[in-house]
Coordinates of C-alpha atoms in Angstrom, one line a residue:
M2 CA -23.3 -18.2 -34.8
E3 CA -22.7 -21.2 -32.4
I4 CA -19.8 -21.0 -29.8
K5 CA -18.1 -23.8 -29.0
E6 CA -16.9 -24.3 -25.3
D7 CA -14.6 -26.9 -24.1
M8 CA -13.5 -26.0 -20.3
G9 CA -12.1 -29.4 -19.9
K10 CA -10.9 -30.4 -16.5
I11 CA -9.2 -27.4 -14.7
D12 CA -6.8 -27.9 -12.0
P13 CA -8.4 -25.8 -9.2
L14 CA -5.2 -25.4 -7.5
D15 CA -3.2 -24.5 -10.7
H16 CA -3.2 -20.7 -10.4
S17 CA -0.5 -20.1 -13.1
P18 CA -1.2 -17.3 -15.5
P19 CA 0.1 -19.2 -18.6
A20 CA -2.8 -21.7 -18.2
Y21 CA -5.0 -19.6 -20.2
D22 CA -8.5 -20.5 -21.3
Q23 CA -8.7 -19.4 -25.1
R24 CA -12.3 -19.2 -26.4
A25 CA -12.9 -18.5 -30.1
T26 CA -15.6 -18.3 -32.7
E27 CA -14.6 -19.2 -36.2
D28 CA -17.1 -16.7 -37.7
V29 CA -15.6 -13.5 -36.1
G30 CA -12.2 -14.8 -35.1
V31 CA -12.4 -13.9 -31.6
V32 CA -10.1 -14.8 -29.2
E33 CA -10.7 -14.3 -25.5
I34 CA -7.6 -15.2 -23.1
L35 CA -8.7 -15.4 -19.4
N36 CA -5.9 -15.1 -16.8
V37 CA -5.7 -16.5 -13.4
S38 CA -8.4 -14.0 -11.9
G39 CA -11.0 -15.8 -14.2
H40 CA -11.4 -12.2 -16.2
V41 CA -10.1 -11.6 -19.8
Q42 CA -6.5 -10.5 -19.9
E43 CA -7.1 -6.6 -20.6
L44 CA -3.9 -4.9 -19.5
D45 CA -0.5 -5.1 -21.5
R46 CA 2.0 -7.2 -19.8
N47 CA 4.9 -4.8 -20.3
L48 CA 6.6 -4.5 -16.9
G49 CA 9.6 -6.6 -16.6
F50 CA 11.5 -7.7 -13.6
W51 CA 13.1 -4.3 -13.2
S52 CA 10.2 -2.6 -13.4
V53 CA 8.6 -4.6 -10.9
C54 CA 11.5 -3.7 -8.6
G55 CA 10.8 -0.1 -9.3
V56 CA 7.0 -0.3 -8.8
S57 CA 8.1 -2.2 -5.2
I58 CA 10.2 0.9 -4.2
I59 CA 8.1 3.6 -5.2
A60 CA 4.7 2.1 -4.0
D61 CA 6.7 1.9 -0.6
N62 CA 8.7 5.0 -0.6
A63 CA 9.9 3.9 3.1
W64 CA 12.6 6.3 3.6
A65 CA 10.5 9.3 2.9
A66 CA 7.5 8.1 5.0
G67 CA 9.9 7.3 7.8
A68 CA 11.2 11.0 7.4
G69 CA 7.7 12.5 7.2
S70 CA 6.5 10.8 10.8
L71 CA 10.1 11.0 12.2
V72 CA 9.5 13.9 14.7
V73 CA 6.4 12.1 15.7
A74 CA 8.5 8.8 16.5
L75 CA 10.9 10.7 18.6
Y76 CA 8.2 10.9 21.4
D77 CA 8.2 7.3 21.5
G78 CA 11.8 6.6 23.0
G79 CA 13.8 9.3 21.5
A80 CA 16.4 8.4 19.1
P81 CA 16.8 4.6 20.6
G82 CA 13.0 4.0 19.9
V83 CA 13.0 5.3 16.7
L84 CA 15.8 2.7 15.3
Y85 CA 14.9 -0.3 17.8
E86 CA 11.3 0.1 17.1
L87 CA 11.8 0.1 13.1
I88 CA 14.0 -2.9 13.5
A89 CA 11.4 -4.8 15.4
A90 CA 8.6 -3.8 13.2
S91 CA 10.6 -4.7 10.2
F92 CA 11.5 -8.2 11.3
L93 CA 7.6 -9.0 11.8
Y94 CA 6.8 -7.5 8.5
F95 CA 9.2 -9.8 7.0
L96 CA 6.9 -12.4 8.3
I97 CA 4.0 -11.1 6.5
G98 CA 6.0 -10.4 3.5
A99 CA 7.0 -14.2 3.2
G100 CA 3.3 -15.2 3.6
L101 CA 2.2 -12.8 1.0
A102 CA 4.8 -13.8 -1.2
E103 CA 3.9 -17.5 -0.8
L104 CA 0.4 -16.6 -2.0
A105 CA 1.7 -14.2 -4.8
S106 CA 3.7 -17.1 -6.3
A107 CA 1.0 -19.6 -6.4
I108 CA -1.9 -17.2 -7.2
P109 CA -0.4 -14.0 -9.0
S110 CA -3.4 -11.7 -9.4
S111 CA -3.8 -8.2 -9.6
A112 CA -6.6 -8.6 -7.0
A113 CA -3.7 -9.6 -4.7
V114 CA -5.2 -10.3 -1.0
Y115 CA -8.8 -9.9 -2.3
H116 CA -8.4 -13.0 -4.5
W117 CA -6.0 -15.0 -2.1
A118 CA -8.7 -14.6 0.7
S119 CA -11.2 -16.2 -1.8
V120 CA -9.1 -19.3 -2.1
T121 CA -7.3 -19.8 1.3
A122 CA -10.7 -19.5 3.2
G123 CA -12.2 -22.1 1.0
P124 CA -15.7 -22.5 -0.9
Q125 CA -17.8 -21.9 2.6
Y126 CA -15.9 -18.7 3.8
G127 CA -14.1 -17.4 0.4
R128 CA -16.6 -14.9 -0.7
V129 CA -17.3 -13.0 2.5
C130 CA -13.3 -13.1 3.4
S131 CA -12.3 -11.7 0.0
W132 CA -15.0 -9.1 0.4
Y133 CA -13.7 -7.7 3.5
A134 CA -9.9 -8.3 2.2
G135 CA -10.9 -6.4 -0.6
W136 CA -12.3 -3.3 0.8
W137 CA -9.7 -2.8 3.6
N138 CA -7.0 -2.7 1.2
C139 CA -8.9 -0.3 -1.2
F140 CA -9.4 1.9 1.7
A141 CA -5.9 1.7 3.0
W142 CA -4.1 2.3 -0.3
T143 CA -6.4 5.5 -0.8
F144 CA -5.7 6.8 2.5
G145 CA -2.0 6.0 1.9
C146 CA -2.3 8.2 -1.3
A147 CA -3.6 11.0 0.7
S148 CA -1.2 10.8 3.1
A149 CA 1.7 10.9 0.9
S150 CA 0.4 13.9 -0.9
L151 CA 0.1 15.6 2.4
F152 CA 3.8 15.2 3.2
G153 CA 4.7 16.7 -0.1
A154 CA 2.0 19.5 0.5
N155 CA 3.3 20.3 3.8
A156 CA 7.1 20.5 2.4
I157 CA 6.2 23.0 0.2
V158 CA 4.7 25.2 2.7
G159 CA 7.5 24.5 4.8
I160 CA 10.0 26.3 2.4
Y161 CA 8.0 29.3 2.6
S162 CA 8.0 29.2 6.5
L163 CA 11.7 28.5 6.6
Y164 CA 11.9 32.1 5.4
H165 CA 9.1 33.6 7.4
P166 CA 9.4 32.2 10.5
T167 CA 6.3 34.0 12.0
Y168 CA 4.1 32.7 9.3
T169 CA 1.3 30.4 10.2
P170 CA -0.1 28.7 7.3
D171 CA -3.9 28.3 7.2
R172 CA -5.3 24.6 6.2
W173 CA -6.5 26.0 2.8
Q174 CA -3.1 27.2 1.7
I175 CA -1.8 23.7 2.4
F176 CA -4.9 22.2 0.7
I177 CA -3.9 24.1 -2.5
A178 CA -0.3 22.5 -2.3
Y179 CA -1.9 19.3 -1.7
L180 CA -4.3 19.4 -4.8
G181 CA -1.1 20.2 -7.1
V182 CA 0.7 17.0 -5.6
T183 CA -2.5 14.7 -5.6
W184 CA -3.0 15.3 -9.3
M185 CA 0.5 15.3 -10.4
G186 CA 1.0 11.9 -9.1
C187 CA -2.2 10.6 -10.2
S188 CA -1.9 12.2 -13.9
I189 CA 1.3 10.1 -14.4
V190 CA -0.6 6.8 -13.9
L191 CA -3.7 8.3 -15.7
F192 CA -1.9 9.1 -19.1
G193 CA 1.4 7.1 -18.7
Q194 CA 0.5 3.6 -19.0
R195 CA 2.3 3.1 -22.4
I196 CA 5.7 3.8 -20.9
L197 CA 4.7 2.7 -17.3
S198 CA 8.0 0.3 -17.2
H199 CA 10.1 3.4 -18.1
I200 CA 8.4 5.8 -15.7
A201 CA 8.5 3.0 -12.9
N202 CA 12.4 2.7 -13.4
F203 CA 13.2 6.4 -13.7
C204 CA 10.8 7.0 -10.4
A205 CA 12.7 4.3 -8.5
F206 CA 16.3 5.5 -9.7
L207 CA 15.1 9.1 -8.4
C208 CA 14.1 8.0 -5.2
I209 CA 17.1 6.3 -4.5
A210 CA 19.3 9.0 -5.6
I211 CA 17.5 11.7 -3.7
W212 CA 18.0 9.5 -0.6
F213 CA 21.8 9.1 -1.0
V214 CA 22.1 12.8 -1.8
T215 CA 20.0 13.9 1.2
M216 CA 22.1 11.2 3.4
M217 CA 25.7 12.6 2.1
V218 CA 24.4 16.1 2.9
C219 CA 23.3 15.4 6.6
V220 CA 26.7 13.4 6.9
I221 CA 28.9 16.2 5.6
M222 CA 27.3 19.4 6.5
P223 CA 27.5 19.2 10.6
S224 CA 31.3 18.6 10.4
A225 CA 31.8 21.2 7.6
T226 CA 29.9 24.0 9.6
G227 CA 31.7 22.9 12.9
F228 CA 28.5 22.2 15.0
G229 CA 29.3 18.5 15.0
Y230 CA 27.1 15.7 15.6
A231 CA 25.0 14.4 18.4
S232 CA 26.5 11.7 20.7
H233 CA 26.7 8.0 20.5
S234 CA 24.2 7.8 24.0
F235 CA 21.7 10.3 22.5
I236 CA 21.3 7.6 19.5
W237 CA 21.9 4.4 21.0
T238 CA 20.8 4.4 24.8
E239 CA 19.4 7.5 26.0
W240 CA 15.7 6.4 26.0
S241 CA 13.0 9.4 26.2
N242 CA 9.6 8.9 27.0
Q243 CA 7.4 11.8 26.3
T244 CA 4.3 10.1 25.8
G245 CA 2.9 10.7 29.1
Y246 CA 2.6 6.8 29.8
S247 CA 4.2 5.2 32.6
S248 CA 5.5 1.8 30.9
N249 CA 8.2 2.1 28.6
G250 CA 7.7 -1.5 27.3
F251 CA 4.0 -0.4 26.2
V252 CA 5.8 2.7 24.7
F253 CA 8.1 0.8 22.8
L254 CA 5.1 -1.7 21.4
A255 CA 3.1 1.2 20.3
G256 CA 5.9 3.1 18.8
M257 CA 6.3 0.3 16.4
L258 CA 3.7 2.0 14.5
N259 CA 6.3 4.3 13.0
G260 CA 8.2 1.8 11.6
A261 CA 5.3 -0.1 10.6
F262 CA 4.2 2.9 8.6
A263 CA 7.5 3.1 6.7
I264 CA 7.8 -0.1 5.5
G265 CA 4.1 -1.9 5.9
T266 CA 3.2 -2.0 2.4
P267 CA 4.7 -5.5 1.0
D268 CA 1.8 -6.3 -1.2
G269 CA 2.3 -3.1 -3.2
C270 CA 3.7 -4.9 -6.5
S271 CA 1.5 -7.9 -6.4
H272 CA -1.1 -5.5 -7.7
V273 CA 0.5 -5.5 -11.2
A274 CA 0.7 -9.2 -11.5
E275 CA -1.2 -9.0 -14.6
E276 CA 0.9 -6.8 -16.0
V277 CA 4.0 -9.0 -15.5
P278 CA 5.5 -11.8 -17.6
D279 CA 6.3 -14.7 -15.3
P280 CA 4.6 -13.0 -12.2
K281 CA 4.8 -16.4 -10.0
R282 CA 8.7 -15.8 -9.8
N283 CA 8.7 -11.7 -10.3
I284 CA 6.1 -10.8 -7.7
P285 CA 7.9 -12.5 -4.8
K286 CA 11.0 -11.5 -5.8
G287 CA 9.4 -7.8 -5.8
I288 CA 8.1 -8.1 -2.3
A289 CA 11.6 -9.1 -1.2
V290 CA 13.1 -6.1 -2.7
Q291 CA 10.3 -3.9 -1.4
L292 CA 11.0 -4.9 2.0
I293 CA 14.7 -5.1 2.1
A294 CA 15.2 -1.9 0.4
G295 CA 12.6 0.0 2.5
F296 CA 14.3 -1.5 5.9
L297 CA 18.0 -0.7 4.7
S298 CA 16.9 2.8 3.6
T299 CA 14.9 3.8 6.3
L300 CA 17.6 2.5 8.8
S301 CA 20.2 4.2 7.2
F302 CA 18.4 7.3 6.8
Y303 CA 17.3 7.6 10.6
I304 CA 20.8 7.1 11.7
V305 CA 22.1 9.8 9.6
I306 CA 19.5 12.2 10.4
L307 CA 19.2 11.5 14.1
Y308 CA 23.1 12.1 14.4
A309 CA 22.4 15.5 12.7
I310 CA 20.2 16.6 15.8
T311 CA 22.2 18.8 18.0
D312 CA 19.1 20.2 20.1
V313 CA 16.4 17.9 20.1
D314 CA 14.1 20.5 22.1
D315 CA 14.4 22.8 19.4
V316 CA 12.9 20.2 17.0
F317 CA 9.9 19.7 19.2
S318 CA 9.4 23.9 19.3
S319 CA 10.1 24.5 15.8
P320 CA 8.0 27.1 14.4
I321 CA 7.8 25.1 11.0
S322 CA 5.0 23.2 12.6
E323 CA 3.3 21.7 9.5
F324 CA 6.7 19.8 8.6
P325 CA 9.1 19.3 11.7
L326 CA 11.8 17.7 9.6
A327 CA 12.6 20.8 8.0
A328 CA 14.0 21.9 11.7
I329 CA 16.2 18.9 11.6
Y330 CA 17.3 19.8 8.0
L331 CA 18.2 23.2 9.4
Q332 CA 20.4 21.9 12.2
A333 CA 22.0 19.5 9.8
T334 CA 23.0 22.2 7.3
R335 CA 23.0 25.3 9.4
S336 CA 21.7 27.2 6.1
Q337 CA 18.1 28.1 5.0
A338 CA 19.3 27.7 1.2
G339 CA 20.6 24.3 2.1
T340 CA 17.3 23.3 4.2
A341 CA 15.3 24.5 1.4
G342 CA 17.3 22.4 -1.3
L343 CA 16.5 19.4 0.9
L344 CA 13.0 20.1 0.9
I345 CA 12.9 20.5 -2.7
L346 CA 14.5 17.6 -3.3
F347 CA 11.8 15.7 -0.7
I348 CA 9.0 17.3 -2.8
I349 CA 10.7 15.9 -6.1
N350 CA 10.8 12.5 -4.3
Q351 CA 6.8 12.8 -3.2
I352 CA 5.6 13.6 -6.5
T353 CA 7.8 11.0 -8.4
T354 CA 6.8 8.1 -6.1
L355 CA 3.4 8.9 -5.9
P356 CA 2.4 7.2 -9.0
G357 CA 3.5 3.7 -7.1
A358 CA 0.9 4.5 -4.6
Y359 CA -1.7 5.6 -7.1
L360 CA -1.1 2.5 -9.5
T361 CA -1.6 0.2 -6.4
A362 CA -4.7 1.9 -5.2
S363 CA -6.6 2.0 -8.5
R364 CA -5.5 -1.7 -9.4
M365 CA -7.2 -2.6 -6.1
L366 CA -10.3 -0.7 -7.0
W367 CA -10.2 -2.0 -10.5
T368 CA -10.2 -5.8 -9.4
L369 CA -13.3 -5.1 -7.0
A370 CA -15.3 -3.6 -9.8
R371 CA -14.7 -6.2 -12.3
D372 CA -16.3 -8.5 -10.0
D373 CA -19.4 -6.2 -9.0
A374 CA -18.1 -5.3 -5.5
V375 CA -18.5 -1.5 -6.0
P376 CA -21.1 1.0 -7.1
F377 CA -21.4 1.4 -11.1
S378 CA -18.9 -1.5 -11.4
S379 CA -19.2 -1.5 -15.0
K380 CA -17.8 1.8 -15.4
V381 CA -15.3 1.6 -12.6
A382 CA -13.8 -1.6 -14.2
Y383 CA -13.8 -0.3 -17.8
V384 CA -10.2 -0.5 -19.4
S385 CA -9.7 2.6 -21.7
P386 CA -8.7 1.1 -25.0
R387 CA -6.8 4.7 -25.7
Y388 CA -4.8 4.6 -22.5
R389 CA -4.7 0.9 -21.6
N390 CA -5.6 1.2 -17.9
P391 CA -8.6 1.3 -15.8
F392 CA -8.8 5.0 -16.3
F393 CA -11.8 5.9 -14.2
A394 CA -10.8 3.6 -11.4
T395 CA -7.8 5.7 -11.1
F396 CA -9.6 9.0 -11.7
L397 CA -12.0 8.1 -8.9
I398 CA -8.9 7.5 -6.5
G399 CA -7.6 10.9 -7.4
V400 CA -11.2 12.4 -6.7
S401 CA -11.4 10.4 -3.4
C402 CA -7.8 11.9 -2.3
T403 CA -9.3 15.3 -3.1
V404 CA -12.4 14.8 -1.0
L405 CA -10.0 13.9 1.8
G406 CA -8.4 17.2 1.5
C407 CA -11.5 18.8 1.5
I408 CA -12.1 17.3 4.9
Y409 CA -8.5 18.3 5.9
I410 CA -9.7 22.1 5.4
G411 CA -12.6 21.4 7.9
S412 CA -10.7 19.4 10.3
Q413 CA -7.2 18.3 10.4
T414 CA -8.2 15.7 13.4
A415 CA -10.8 14.4 10.9
F416 CA -8.2 14.0 8.3
N417 CA -5.6 12.2 10.5
A418 CA -8.2 10.0 11.8
F419 CA -8.7 8.8 7.9
V420 CA -5.0 8.5 7.1
G421 CA -4.1 7.2 10.6
V422 CA -5.9 4.0 10.1
F423 CA -3.7 3.0 6.9
T424 CA -1.6 0.4 8.7
I425 CA -4.7 -1.0 10.6
L426 CA -6.5 -1.6 7.4
T427 CA -3.6 -3.1 5.1
T428 CA -2.7 -5.6 8.1
M429 CA -6.4 -6.3 8.5
S430 CA -6.5 -7.2 4.9
Y431 CA -3.2 -9.3 5.0
L432 CA -4.7 -11.3 7.9
A433 CA -7.9 -12.0 5.7
A434 CA -5.9 -13.9 3.1
I435 CA -2.7 -15.1 5.5
L436 CA -5.0 -16.6 8.9
P437 CA -7.2 -18.9 6.8
H438 CA -4.4 -20.2 4.8
I439 CA -3.1 -21.8 8.0
L440 CA -6.4 -22.6 9.6
T441 CA -7.4 -24.7 6.5
K442 CA -4.0 -26.1 6.6
R443 CA -3.0 -24.7 3.3
R444 CA -4.7 -27.3 1.5
Y445 CA -6.5 -24.8 -0.9
V446 CA -3.7 -23.5 -2.5
K447 CA -1.1 -25.4 -5.1
P448 CA 2.3 -24.4 -4.0
G449 CA 4.1 -21.9 -6.3
P450 CA 7.9 -21.3 -7.2
F451 CA 8.1 -20.1 -3.9
W452 CA 6.9 -22.3 -1.2
M453 CA 7.9 -22.5 2.6
P454 CA 7.9 -26.1 3.9
S455 CA 6.3 -27.2 6.8
P456 CA 6.7 -26.3 9.7
W457 CA 8.3 -23.1 8.6
G458 CA 5.1 -22.2 6.6
Y459 CA 3.1 -22.5 9.5
I460 CA 5.5 -20.8 11.8
V461 CA 5.9 -17.8 9.6
A462 CA 2.2 -17.2 9.0
G463 CA 1.4 -18.0 12.2
G464 CA 3.8 -15.2 13.7
A465 CA 2.4 -12.8 10.9
S466 CA -1.1 -13.2 12.5
A467 CA -0.4 -13.1 15.9
Y468 CA 1.5 -9.7 15.2
I469 CA -1.4 -8.2 13.2
I470 CA -3.9 -9.3 15.9
V471 CA -2.2 -8.2 18.8
F472 CA -0.6 -5.2 17.8
N473 CA -3.6 -3.8 15.8
V474 CA -5.3 -3.7 19.3
I475 CA -2.1 -1.9 20.7
Y476 CA -1.9 0.8 17.6
C477 CA -5.7 1.8 18.6
F478 CA -4.4 3.2 21.7
P479 CA -4.2 6.9 22.3
Y480 CA -0.5 8.3 21.1
A481 CA -0.3 10.2 24.5
S482 CA -1.6 10.7 27.8
P483 CA -3.7 12.3 29.0
V484 CA -6.0 12.6 26.0
D485 CA -8.1 15.2 24.3
A486 CA -10.3 15.3 21.4
A487 CA -7.3 16.4 19.2
S488 CA -4.8 14.2 20.0
M489 CA -7.1 11.1 20.3
N490 CA -6.2 7.9 18.3
Y491 CA -9.4 7.5 16.0
S492 CA -8.0 4.5 14.3
S493 CA -10.5 1.9 16.2
L494 CA -13.6 4.0 15.2
M495 CA -12.5 4.4 11.5
A496 CA -11.6 0.8 11.3
G497 CA -14.5 -0.3 13.0
G498 CA -16.9 2.1 11.5
L499 CA -15.7 1.3 7.9
T500 CA -16.0 -2.4 8.4
I501 CA -19.5 -2.0 9.5
I502 CA -20.4 -0.1 6.4
V503 CA -18.8 -2.6 4.1
G504 CA -20.5 -5.3 6.3
V505 CA -23.9 -3.8 5.6
Y506 CA -23.3 -3.1 1.9
Y507 CA -22.1 -6.9 1.6
L508 CA -25.6 -8.1 3.2
W509 CA -27.2 -6.4 0.3
K510 CA -24.7 -6.9 -2.3
R511 CA -24.3 -10.7 -2.0
N512 CA -28.0 -11.1 -3.3
H513 CA -27.4 -8.5 -5.9
G514 CA -24.7 -9.5 -8.3
Y515 CA -21.6 -9.9 -6.2
K516 CA -20.2 -13.4 -6.7
G517 CA -16.6 -12.9 -5.6
P518 CA -13.4 -13.7 -7.5
H519 CA -14.2 -15.7 -10.6
V520 CA -13.1 -19.1 -9.0
L521 CA -16.0 -21.1 -8.4
M522 CA -15.2 -24.2 -6.0
E523 CA -16.7 -27.3 -4.9
V524 CA -15.1 -29.5 -2.3
E525 CA -15.5 -33.3 -2.2
G526 CA -13.6 -34.4 0.7
D527 CA -9.9 -33.2 0.6
V528 CA -10.1 -32.6 -3.0
M529 CA -11.3 -29.2 -4.5
R530 CA -12.7 -29.0 -7.9
A531 CA -12.7 -25.5 -9.5
S532 CA -14.1 -23.9 -12.7
V533 CA -13.3 -20.3 -14.0
S534 CA -16.1 -18.5 -15.5
A535 CA -15.6 -15.5 -17.6
L536 CA -16.6 -14.4 -21.1
R537 CA -17.1 -10.9 -22.7
Q538 CA -20.5 -9.0 -22.7
R539 CA -20.6 -10.0 -26.4
E540 CA -20.3 -13.6 -26.1
D541 CA -22.8 -13.8 -23.3
K542 CA -25.1 -11.8 -25.7
S543 CA -24.3 -14.2 -28.3
L544 CA -25.4 -17.2 -26.3
E545 CA -28.6 -15.9 -25.1
T546 CA -29.6 -14.8 -29.1
G547 CA -28.2 -18.0 -30.5
Q548 CA -26.4 -16.0 -33.0

């Protein structure tokens, strides 16, 4: 059997998914469709625009992420610090989002930053930049899944603590709840691919509905109970630095980490680009929806919940130590039943939005595996014909989160060190794609429908890169002073350690199968030529045997 190939001349800057390369054999009628990543299109494009918006909202789940870390944020300036730090962080993340949206519009690939970095850095540095971008992003989203699961687990235990004030939970008890939350979220992604669009829409609707109900309760109940609201000065002007640092300016900058944690996932929906029709337009729109919805929902929730606080010292000293947000809910409702109801809604929200995080993390791992960047790549990259998804990659993310939960049993400090590096790793992966884009004067990327004209493109990308470089240093400082082993910020250790491990693995893997994303580039002057190479194994075997 002879396979006829005619690659023709491929425009290397045209990363449009409709520009498929179809290869067929007349004898068996096999047609292979290669997408922008250079791989055979294996996933169904069954997510429409509204489903992309749904994935964006549940992958971020900004208001709940902000709620889970609210009490920690209060140490960095009090209520004014919480609000103004969120606003400042959101503005800078809008710059990052615009930079990523430009790349997503030009190169709509589920590999996202991993693929973009291979193109923006050019042929000389593309492979190594993409390697780090992909691994940083994969680690970050895995830790993000674990963090979201722990929020849900702590809320479950918090309900029991609400009715048993003297109860002090053991970590293994929280771990049991953590397992339940983790695998409920993961199972939805494992077995729900065929109705994923409906799941995304429903979960996003539920997330918004729970946010709205929670806010209405916290708006109405303080007045109904007669306890009233916090003063305007407490919300907007009474700065309260409880970190131990003498510089309020530094505390403000360091406190922006809380806002970054809440809304800092602008790449979420880009990982389903190969499951979306017209991703060159829909993915940038999804990024915009994610950032705008995340900012507005978190800011409004913060304002409402902060006005419900009448005694901030009681919040800090609450016996419900595993989930201090419950103490704020209790002040808002003055009712154990009302507080329990809000916590139940929070748990439901966590379980129904976790699929967004697992979907993103699993797609990132899968795209690395199909380029032979992970151990046992053929297994991890396998797309189940029954469930129509990268089943094993998704399962491995669930297993990884379970392992992190086991670490939590042994040491909460060690667990916090892993999940605390989420913001550092995500932004490092963004930097690996955005910074080369401006250093190479954006010449390696053919503009998509969303493209920022000069000089705005350079200003936005430059601002995003500067923020990441400067603030990732600030975010590695200890959270408070003086410092002990339990309160130390281990983000620099974790980010540096994981980077070294990945770097050592790259030194071996670069000569043992890893070629990077399947866009092979040659540069002649200012003109880049590329050829996309990807065939199924059965075609390769046919070529070798001459059948």
